[in-house]
mmCIF file of N, CA and C in Angstrom:
data_model
loop_
_atom_site.group_PDB
_atom_site.id
_atom_site.type_symbol
_atom_site.label_atom_id
_atom_site.label_comp_id
_atom_site.label_asym_id
_atom_site.label_seq_id
_atom_site.Cartn_x
_atom_site.Cartn_y
_atom_site.Cartn_z
ATOM 1 N N TYR A 1 69.968 109.870 83.672
ATOM 2 C CA TYR A 1 71.353 109.462 83.581
ATOM 3 C C TYR A 1 71.499 108.290 82.624
ATOM 4 N N ASP A 2 72.623 108.273 81.897
ATOM 5 C CA ASP A 2 72.947 107.082 81.128
ATOM 6 C C ASP A 2 73.600 106.074 82.079
ATOM 7 N N GLU A 3 73.943 104.898 81.567
ATOM 8 C CA GLU A 3 74.469 103.842 82.440
ATOM 9 C C GLU A 3 75.740 104.275 83.159
ATOM 10 N N GLU A 4 76.658 104.911 82.451
ATOM 11 C CA GLU A 4 77.910 105.351 83.072
ATOM 12 C C GLU A 4 77.663 106.370 84.175
ATOM 13 N N GLY A 5 76.789 107.329 83.913
ATOM 14 C CA GLY A 5 76.488 108.356 84.900
ATOM 15 C C GLY A 5 75.830 107.786 86.137
ATOM 16 N N LEU A 6 74.889 106.882 85.934
ATOM 17 C CA LEU A 6 74.210 106.265 87.072
ATOM 18 C C LEU A 6 75.167 105.382 87.858
ATOM 19 N N LYS A 7 76.019 104.660 87.167
ATOM 20 C CA LYS A 7 76.982 103.784 87.843
ATOM 21 C C LYS A 7 77.924 104.595 88.723
ATOM 22 N N ALA A 8 78.333 105.764 88.247
ATOM 23 C CA ALA A 8 79.235 106.617 89.018
ATOM 24 C C ALA A 8 78.603 107.099 90.318
ATOM 25 N N LEU A 9 77.289 107.183 90.350
ATOM 26 C CA LEU A 9 76.588 107.705 91.529
ATOM 27 C C LEU A 9 75.838 106.657 92.338
ATOM 28 N N ALA A 10 75.763 105.431 91.862
ATOM 29 C CA ALA A 10 74.886 104.422 92.463
ATOM 30 C C ALA A 10 75.142 104.201 93.951
ATOM 31 N N ALA A 11 76.384 104.029 94.369
ATOM 32 C CA ALA A 11 76.674 103.778 95.784
ATOM 33 C C ALA A 11 76.278 104.980 96.633
ATOM 34 N N ARG A 12 76.523 106.189 96.138
ATOM 35 C CA ARG A 12 76.144 107.396 96.892
ATOM 36 C C ARG A 12 74.635 107.569 96.945
ATOM 37 N N ILE A 13 73.958 107.260 95.847
ATOM 38 C CA ILE A 13 72.492 107.337 95.846
ATOM 39 C C ILE A 13 71.930 106.370 96.877
ATOM 40 N N ASN A 14 72.474 105.146 96.909
ATOM 41 C CA ASN A 14 71.995 104.160 97.874
ATOM 42 C C ASN A 14 72.248 104.630 99.302
ATOM 43 N N ALA A 15 73.434 105.138 99.590
ATOM 44 C CA ALA A 15 73.740 105.609 100.943
ATOM 45 C C ALA A 15 72.787 106.728 101.354
ATOM 46 N N PHE A 16 72.516 107.648 100.450
ATOM 47 C CA PHE A 16 71.592 108.740 100.748
ATOM 48 C C PHE A 16 70.181 108.210 100.974
ATOM 49 N N ALA A 17 69.740 107.296 100.120
ATOM 50 C CA ALA A 17 68.392 106.732 100.255
ATOM 51 C C ALA A 17 68.227 106.025 101.596
ATOM 52 N N VAL A 18 69.235 105.259 101.996
ATOM 53 C CA VAL A 18 69.170 104.564 103.286
ATOM 54 C C VAL A 18 69.140 105.573 104.424
ATOM 55 N N SER A 19 69.942 106.637 104.331
ATOM 56 C CA SER A 19 69.973 107.642 105.404
ATOM 57 C C SER A 19 68.647 108.382 105.535
ATOM 58 N N GLU A 20 67.889 108.447 104.452
ATOM 59 C CA GLU A 20 66.583 109.112 104.466
ATOM 60 C C GLU A 20 65.437 108.122 104.703
ATOM 61 N N ASP A 21 65.790 106.891 105.073
ATOM 62 C CA ASP A 21 64.819 105.823 105.337
ATOM 63 C C ASP A 21 63.965 105.516 104.102
ATOM 64 N N LEU A 22 64.631 105.503 102.950
ATOM 65 C CA LEU A 22 63.988 105.167 101.672
ATOM 66 C C LEU A 22 64.807 104.083 100.960
ATOM 67 N N PRO A 23 65.046 102.954 101.627
ATOM 68 C CA PRO A 23 65.970 101.959 101.068
ATOM 69 C C PRO A 23 65.562 101.407 99.710
ATOM 70 N N ALA A 24 64.283 101.335 99.426
ATOM 71 C CA ALA A 24 63.851 100.784 98.136
ATOM 72 C C ALA A 24 64.351 101.625 96.967
ATOM 73 N N HIS A 25 64.485 102.914 97.164
ATOM 74 C CA HIS A 25 64.978 103.786 96.094
ATOM 75 C C HIS A 25 66.435 103.449 95.772
ATOM 76 N N GLY A 26 67.243 103.277 96.806
ATOM 77 C CA GLY A 26 68.637 102.894 96.594
ATOM 78 C C GLY A 26 68.768 101.505 96.002
ATOM 79 N N GLU A 27 67.945 100.574 96.482
ATOM 80 C CA GLU A 27 67.982 99.208 95.970
ATOM 81 C C GLU A 27 67.605 99.170 94.491
ATOM 82 N N CYS A 28 66.691 100.021 94.102
ATOM 83 C CA CYS A 28 66.273 100.088 92.699
ATOM 84 C C CYS A 28 67.455 100.473 91.810
ATOM 85 N N VAL A 29 68.218 101.462 92.227
ATOM 86 C CA VAL A 29 69.389 101.884 91.453
ATOM 87 C C VAL A 29 70.431 100.770 91.443
ATOM 88 N N LEU A 30 70.707 100.192 92.614
ATOM 89 C CA LEU A 30 71.723 99.146 92.698
ATOM 90 C C LEU A 30 71.361 97.911 91.885
ATOM 91 N N SER A 31 70.073 97.639 91.744
ATOM 92 C CA SER A 31 69.650 96.430 91.038
ATOM 93 C C SER A 31 70.120 96.408 89.586
ATOM 94 N N ARG A 32 70.486 97.554 89.058
ATOM 95 C CA ARG A 32 71.003 97.601 87.679
ATOM 96 C C ARG A 32 72.440 97.105 87.591
ATOM 97 N N PHE A 33 73.143 97.046 88.748
ATOM 98 C CA PHE A 33 74.573 96.756 88.716
ATOM 99 C C PHE A 33 75.022 95.589 89.584
ATOM 100 N N VAL A 34 74.256 95.204 90.584
ATOM 101 C CA VAL A 34 74.664 94.118 91.480
ATOM 102 C C VAL A 34 73.670 92.965 91.390
ATOM 103 N N LYS A 35 74.116 91.772 91.806
ATOM 104 C CA LYS A 35 73.265 90.581 91.745
ATOM 105 C C LYS A 35 72.070 90.672 92.676
ATOM 106 N N ASP A 36 72.326 91.031 93.940
ATOM 107 C CA ASP A 36 71.262 90.987 94.950
ATOM 108 C C ASP A 36 71.359 92.199 95.875
ATOM 109 N N PRO A 37 70.693 93.301 95.540
ATOM 110 C CA PRO A 37 70.775 94.499 96.381
ATOM 111 C C PRO A 37 70.124 94.321 97.749
ATOM 112 N N TYR A 38 69.391 93.232 97.934
ATOM 113 C CA TYR A 38 68.718 92.991 99.212
ATOM 114 C C TYR A 38 69.594 92.215 100.186
ATOM 115 N N ASP A 39 70.721 91.670 99.723
ATOM 116 C CA ASP A 39 71.629 90.913 100.581
ATOM 117 C C ASP A 39 72.609 91.884 101.236
ATOM 118 N N LYS A 40 72.208 92.417 102.372
ATOM 119 C CA LYS A 40 73.007 93.448 103.038
ATOM 120 C C LYS A 40 74.347 92.915 103.529
ATOM 121 N N ALA A 41 74.439 91.613 103.785
ATOM 122 C CA ALA A 41 75.689 91.028 104.272
ATOM 123 C C ALA A 41 76.792 91.084 103.215
ATOM 124 N N THR A 42 76.415 91.043 101.939
ATOM 125 C CA THR A 42 77.421 91.040 100.872
ATOM 126 C C THR A 42 77.335 92.268 99.968
ATOM 127 N N LEU A 43 76.499 93.213 100.308
ATOM 128 C CA LEU A 43 76.269 94.348 99.410
ATOM 129 C C LEU A 43 77.531 95.145 99.131
ATOM 130 N N ARG A 44 78.316 95.438 100.146
ATOM 131 C CA ARG A 44 79.538 96.225 99.933
ATOM 132 C C ARG A 44 80.472 95.501 98.960
ATOM 133 N N GLU A 45 80.619 94.194 99.130
ATOM 134 C CA GLU A 45 81.468 93.412 98.230
ATOM 135 C C GLU A 45 80.892 93.398 96.813
ATOM 136 N N GLN A 46 79.581 93.280 96.697
ATOM 137 C CA GLN A 46 78.942 93.317 95.375
ATOM 138 C C GLN A 46 79.189 94.664 94.698
ATOM 139 N N GLU A 47 79.121 95.738 95.478
ATOM 140 C CA GLU A 47 79.372 97.073 94.923
ATOM 141 C C GLU A 47 80.802 97.175 94.406
ATOM 142 N N LYS A 48 81.756 96.637 95.160
ATOM 143 C CA LYS A 48 83.154 96.658 94.724
ATOM 144 C C LYS A 48 83.328 95.872 93.430
ATOM 145 N N GLU A 49 82.732 94.669 93.375
ATOM 146 C CA GLU A 49 82.848 93.833 92.179
ATOM 147 C C GLU A 49 82.243 94.517 90.952
ATOM 148 N N ALA A 50 81.192 95.298 91.158
ATOM 149 C CA ALA A 50 80.531 95.988 90.044
ATOM 150 C C ALA A 50 81.224 97.301 89.680
ATOM 151 N N GLY A 51 82.258 97.665 90.446
ATOM 152 C CA GLY A 51 82.972 98.907 90.172
ATOM 153 C C GLY A 51 82.269 100.145 90.689
ATOM 154 N N LEU A 52 81.415 99.965 91.697
ATOM 155 C CA LEU A 52 80.680 101.098 92.251
ATOM 156 C C LEU A 52 81.425 101.765 93.399
ATOM 157 N N ARG A 53 82.423 101.113 93.920
ATOM 158 C CA ARG A 53 83.213 101.658 95.038
ATOM 159 C C ARG A 53 84.662 101.693 94.670
#
């Protein structure tokens, strides 16, 4: 995927990765667009700010 394509799917990829107990895969994708993919308390807000939601 190019940046636009990956950005369009990043939040869904992360949700799927977490549901499959593979959080590092989702965090890897999110790390391209958000400041701190490991900060679960602010992740949803970070996704919104990055235009992922």
